[in-house]
């Protein structure tokens, strides 16, 4: 299994901490999901930050701070620096958002921020698209992980461009990759793992479910199934039927 | 002096960023700071002077995806 900056995850699942109905549901969902990583953010201190920090520490998982909401490299770099001090980790889920409706990455700002942060010792997890050329540039800039989107953040559409994602996966066989954003159902997560991605990162699919705790468990099983299937080398699909029952020995009736 | 703290104008006496944080009740809080858009590490707060009209961001851990 490919590792993330030297860290091997117990389960190929990274889970967001936002939008849960209550802190108790968040904690129960994390336990059921078996998630090995929790994503978090930084916001203006309004009195709740200290209690949230205690909850996050109590989860006992790796912490991956994000730069969500940043629309420029400069903003993302400053946010990353603040995150490193606050969460005591070099990991950063680097988001530089290019458009408010699609929340798609700004490839130019992302590349600039990746270059600066990697040079400054950060371990960058860039939230990117399935674009192979951008992937290559991000790796040149010092990223050792890629996080292509499945679909726009919060859309729940799944793997929007399977061809593009497959191509990206095949282009950089040594690079750990996480499908980040857009997953809605456990089948999407299983699909991503079967395709050879190393983990999935999701939030809304669990937090926005009618029963987040049950959905967390469903995702835990899905990523397990997907990873098992990938390692079991799935059969190649074919266009025509081929009988599975032996033809030889069939009775002459 | 008057400075902007997380988007709201506040009166602080300073003179350093560390002094202002203590005045605002965040002396012991787990927060990260940026002054006029630039990160100020915890260790540098005591030596970072404030001036009238400065823009201070005080960020804390928060939910995120």
Coordinates of C-alpha atoms in Angstrom, one line a residue:
Chain A
X1 CA 0.0 0.0 0.0
X2 CA 1.2 3.5 -0.9
X3 CA 1.8 5.7 2.2
X4 CA 1.1 9.3 2.8
X5 CA 4.4 11.1 3.6
X6 CA 5.5 8.0 5.4
X7 CA 2.2 7.3 7.2
X8 CA 0.4 4.1 6.4
X9 CA -3.3 4.5 7.1
X10 CA -5.1 1.7 9.0
X11 CA -8.2 2.3 6.8
X12 CA -8.3 4.1 3.4
X13 CA -10.8 6.6 4.6
X14 CA -10.5 10.3 5.5
X15 CA -13.5 11.9 7.0
X16 CA -14.5 15.5 7.4
X17 CA -15.7 17.0 10.7
X18 CA -18.3 19.5 9.4
X19 CA -22.1 19.6 9.2
X20 CA -22.9 16.9 11.8
X21 CA -26.1 17.3 13.7
X22 CA -24.2 17.3 17.0
X23 CA -20.7 16.6 18.4
X24 CA -22.0 13.2 19.7
X25 CA -23.0 12.2 16.2
X26 CA -19.7 13.3 14.9
X27 CA -17.8 11.1 17.4
X28 CA -20.1 8.1 16.8
X29 CA -19.7 8.5 13.0
X30 CA -15.9 8.6 13.3
X31 CA -15.9 5.4 15.4
X32 CA -18.2 3.6 13.0
X33 CA -16.3 4.8 9.9
X34 CA -12.9 3.6 11.1
X35 CA -11.5 6.8 9.4
X36 CA -7.8 7.1 9.9
X37 CA -7.7 10.9 9.1
X38 CA -10.0 13.8 10.2
X39 CA -10.1 17.0 8.2
X40 CA -10.4 20.2 10.0
X41 CA -10.3 23.9 9.3
X42 CA -9.5 27.3 10.9
X43 CA -12.0 30.0 11.4
X44 CA -12.2 33.2 13.5
X45 CA -12.4 32.3 17.1
X46 CA -15.9 32.8 18.3
X47 CA -15.8 30.7 21.5
X48 CA -16.3 27.2 20.1
X49 CA -12.8 26.5 18.8
X50 CA -11.3 25.3 22.1
X51 CA -14.0 22.7 22.8
X52 CA -13.8 21.5 19.2
X53 CA -10.1 21.0 19.6
X54 CA -10.7 18.7 22.6
X55 CA -13.2 16.6 20.5
X56 CA -10.7 16.3 17.6
X57 CA -7.9 15.2 19.9
X58 CA -10.1 12.6 21.4
X59 CA -10.8 11.0 18.1
X60 CA -7.2 9.7 18.1
X61 CA -6.8 10.0 14.3
X62 CA -4.3 11.9 12.0
X63 CA -5.4 15.5 11.5
X64 CA -5.4 17.0 8.1
X65 CA -6.1 20.8 8.2
X66 CA -7.5 22.4 5.1
X67 CA -7.4 25.8 3.5
X68 CA -11.0 25.7 2.5
X69 CA -12.5 28.9 1.2
X70 CA -9.1 30.4 0.1
X71 CA -9.3 31.9 -3.4
X72 CA -5.7 32.9 -3.8
X73 CA -2.3 31.3 -3.3
X74 CA -1.4 34.1 -0.8
X75 CA -4.4 33.4 1.3
X76 CA -3.9 29.7 1.2
X77 CA -0.2 30.0 2.2
X78 CA -1.0 32.1 5.2
X79 CA -3.8 29.8 6.3
X80 CA -1.5 26.8 5.9
X81 CA 1.2 28.5 8.1
X82 CA -1.5 29.2 10.8
X83 CA -2.8 25.6 10.5
X84 CA 0.7 24.1 11.0
X85 CA 1.1 26.0 14.3
X86 CA -2.4 25.4 15.5
X87 CA -2.7 21.6 14.7
X88 CA 1.0 20.8 15.1
X89 CA 1.3 19.0 11.7
X90 CA 3.1 19.6 8.4
X91 CA 0.1 18.0 6.6
X92 CA -2.0 20.5 4.7
X93 CA -5.0 19.8 2.5
X94 CA -4.4 22.6 0.0
X95 CA -7.5 24.1 -1.5
X96 CA -7.2 27.1 -3.7
X97 CA -10.7 27.6 -5.1
X98 CA -11.1 29.0 -8.6
X99 CA -14.9 29.4 -8.9
X100 CA -17.6 29.9 -6.3
X101 CA -20.3 27.8 -8.0
X102 CA -18.2 24.7 -8.8
X103 CA -15.6 25.1 -6.1
X104 CA -13.2 23.7 -8.6
X105 CA -9.5 24.3 -7.9
X106 CA -7.6 27.2 -9.4
X107 CA -4.8 25.3 -11.0
X108 CA -2.5 28.3 -11.2
X109 CA -2.9 29.4 -7.6
X110 CA -2.7 25.7 -6.5
X111 CA 0.6 25.2 -8.2
X112 CA 2.0 28.4 -6.8
X113 CA 1.0 27.6 -3.3
X114 CA 2.2 24.0 -3.5
X115 CA 5.6 25.2 -4.6
X116 CA 5.9 27.7 -1.8
X117 CA 4.6 25.4 0.9
X118 CA 6.6 22.3 -0.2
X119 CA 9.8 24.4 -0.1
X120 CA 8.8 25.5 3.4
X121 CA 8.6 21.9 4.7
X122 CA 4.9 21.3 4.4
X123 CA 3.5 17.9 3.3
X124 CA 1.0 19.0 0.7
X125 CA -2.2 17.2 -0.2
X126 CA -3.3 19.3 -3.1
X127 CA -7.0 19.3 -3.9
X128 CA -6.8 19.1 -7.7
X129 CA -8.8 17.9 -10.8
X130 CA -8.1 14.8 -12.8
X131 CA -5.9 16.8 -15.2
X132 CA -2.8 14.8 -15.8
X133 CA -0.6 17.8 -16.8
X134 CA -1.5 19.7 -13.6
X135 CA -0.8 16.5 -11.6
X136 CA 2.7 16.3 -13.1
X137 CA 3.3 20.0 -12.3
X138 CA 2.2 19.6 -8.7
X139 CA 4.5 16.6 -8.3
X140 CA 7.4 18.7 -9.8
X141 CA 6.5 21.4 -7.3
X142 CA 7.0 19.1 -4.4
X143 CA 3.7 17.4 -3.7
X144 CA 4.0 13.7 -2.9
X145 CA 0.3 13.0 -2.9
X146 CA -2.5 14.0 -5.3
X147 CA -6.1 14.5 -4.3
X148 CA -8.2 14.6 -7.5
X149 CA -11.9 15.5 -7.1
X150 CA -14.6 12.9 -7.9
X151 CA -17.1 15.7 -8.5
X152 CA -17.7 19.2 -7.2
X153 CA -17.5 19.5 -3.4
X154 CA -20.8 18.6 -1.7
X155 CA -22.5 17.5 -5.0
X156 CA -22.6 13.8 -4.2
X157 CA -22.3 13.0 -7.9
X158 CA -19.6 10.4 -7.5
X159 CA -16.8 9.8 -10.0
X160 CA -17.7 12.3 -12.7
X161 CA -15.0 11.5 -15.1
X162 CA -13.9 7.9 -14.7
X163 CA -11.8 8.0 -17.9
X164 CA -9.8 11.0 -16.6
X165 CA -9.4 9.5 -13.2
X166 CA -8.3 6.2 -14.6
X167 CA -5.8 8.0 -16.8
X168 CA -4.4 10.0 -13.9
X169 CA -4.1 6.8 -11.8
X170 CA -2.2 5.0 -14.6
X171 CA 0.1 8.0 -15.3
X172 CA 1.6 8.1 -11.8
X173 CA 1.6 4.5 -10.5
X174 CA 3.9 5.3 -7.5
X175 CA 2.0 8.4 -6.3
X176 CA -0.5 8.0 -3.5
X177 CA -3.8 9.4 -4.5
X178 CA -7.0 10.2 -2.7
X179 CA -10.4 10.9 -4.3
X180 CA -11.4 14.0 -2.5
X181 CA -14.9 15.6 -2.9
X182 CA -18.1 14.8 -4.7
X183 CA -18.7 11.3 -3.3
X184 CA -22.3 10.7 -2.3
X185 CA -22.6 6.9 -1.7
X186 CA -20.6 4.0 -0.5
X187 CA -20.6 2.5 -4.0
X188 CA -18.7 5.6 -5.2
X189 CA -16.1 5.0 -2.6
X190 CA -15.8 1.2 -3.4
X191 CA -15.5 2.2 -7.1
X192 CA -12.6 4.6 -6.3
X193 CA -10.7 1.9 -4.3
X194 CA -11.3 -0.7 -7.0
X195 CA -9.9 1.7 -9.6
X196 CA -6.6 1.8 -7.6
X197 CA -7.0 5.0 -5.6
X198 CA -5.4 4.7 -2.2
X199 CA -8.1 6.4 -0.1
X200 CA -11.2 8.5 -0.3
X201 CA -12.0 11.8 1.5
X202 CA -15.6 12.7 2.2
X203 CA -17.7 14.7 4.5
X204 CA -21.2 15.6 3.3
X205 CA -22.0 12.0 2.2
X206 CA -21.9 11.0 5.9
X207 CA -22.8 14.2 7.7
X208 CA -25.8 14.9 5.5
X209 CA -27.2 11.4 5.5
X210 CA -30.4 10.8 7.4
X211 CA -28.5 8.5 9.7
X212 CA -24.8 9.7 9.6
X213 CA -23.6 6.9 12.0
X214 CA -25.1 4.1 9.8
X215 CA -23.8 5.8 6.7
X216 CA -20.3 6.0 8.3
X217 CA -20.4 2.3 8.8
X218 CA -21.5 1.7 5.2
X219 CA -18.6 3.7 3.9
X220 CA -16.2 1.7 6.2
X221 CA -17.4 -1.5 4.6
X222 CA -17.3 0.0 1.1
X223 CA -13.7 1.1 1.3
X224 CA -12.8 -2.3 2.7
X225 CA -14.6 -4.1 -0.1
X226 CA -13.0 -1.8 -2.7
X227 CA -9.5 -2.3 -1.4
X228 CA -9.9 -6.1 -1.1
X229 CA -11.3 -6.2 -4.7
X230 CA -8.4 -4.1 -6.0
X231 CA -5.8 -6.4 -4.4
X232 CA -7.7 -9.5 -5.7
X233 CA -7.1 -8.3 -9.4
X234 CA -10.6 -7.9 -10.9
X235 CA -11.4 -9.7 -14.1
X236 CA -11.3 -7.7 -17.3
X237 CA -14.7 -6.8 -18.7
X238 CA -15.7 -8.2 -22.1
X239 CA -18.3 -7.2 -24.7
X240 CA -19.7 -10.7 -25.4
X241 CA -21.1 -13.3 -23.1
X242 CA -19.0 -16.3 -22.1
X243 CA -20.6 -19.2 -20.3
X244 CA -19.4 -19.8 -16.8
X245 CA -20.8 -23.3 -16.7
X246 CA -18.7 -25.9 -18.6
X247 CA -20.0 -26.6 -22.1
X248 CA -18.2 -30.0 -22.4
X249 CA -20.2 -32.8 -20.9
X250 CA -23.5 -31.3 -21.5
X251 CA -26.2 -33.9 -22.1
X252 CA -27.4 -34.5 -25.7
X253 CA -31.1 -33.9 -25.3
Chain B
X1 CA -5.3 52.3 19.9
X2 CA -8.1 51.0 17.6
X3 CA -7.4 47.9 15.6
X4 CA -9.6 45.5 13.6
X5 CA -9.9 42.1 15.3
X6 CA -11.6 39.4 13.3
X7 CA -13.5 42.0 11.3
X8 CA -14.6 44.2 14.3
X9 CA -13.0 47.4 15.5
X10 CA -11.6 47.0 19.1
X11 CA -9.8 49.2 21.5
X12 CA -6.6 47.7 22.8
X13 CA -3.7 49.3 24.6
X14 CA -0.9 47.0 23.3
X15 CA 1.8 47.7 22.6
X16 CA 2.6 44.1 21.4
X17 CA 0.4 41.5 19.7
X18 CA 0.8 39.3 22.8
X19 CA -0.4 42.1 25.0
X20 CA -3.5 42.6 22.8
X21 CA -4.3 38.9 22.8
X22 CA -4.2 38.8 26.6
X23 CA -6.4 41.9 26.8
X24 CA -8.9 40.2 24.5
X25 CA -9.0 37.1 26.6
X26 CA -7.0 34.8 24.4
X27 CA -3.8 34.6 26.4
X28 CA -4.1 30.8 27.0
X29 CA -6.3 30.0 24.0
X30 CA -5.3 27.7 21.2
X31 CA -5.3 30.2 18.4
X32 CA -3.1 31.2 15.5
X33 CA -2.6 34.8 14.5
X34 CA -2.1 36.8 11.3
X35 CA -1.4 40.6 11.3
X36 CA -2.3 42.5 8.1
X37 CA -2.5 39.3 6.2
X38 CA 0.8 37.8 7.3
X39 CA 1.2 34.9 9.7
X40 CA 2.7 35.8 13.1
X41 CA 4.0 32.7 14.9
X42 CA 3.3 32.3 18.6
X43 CA 6.9 32.9 19.5
X44 CA 7.0 36.2 17.7
X45 CA 3.8 37.8 19.2
X46 CA 5.6 39.4 22.1
X47 CA 8.0 41.2 19.8
X48 CA 5.3 42.2 17.3
X49 CA 4.3 45.8 17.9
X50 CA 0.8 46.9 16.9
X51 CA -0.1 50.2 15.3
X52 CA -3.5 52.0 14.9
X53 CA -5.7 50.5 12.2
X54 CA -3.9 47.1 12.1
X55 CA -5.9 44.2 10.9
X56 CA -5.6 41.2 13.3
X57 CA -7.0 37.7 12.6
X58 CA -7.3 35.3 15.5
X59 CA -8.2 31.8 14.2
X60 CA -9.1 28.6 16.1
X61 CA -9.6 25.0 15.2
X62 CA -13.0 24.5 13.5
X63 CA -15.0 21.9 11.7
X64 CA -13.9 21.3 8.1
X65 CA -14.2 18.9 5.2

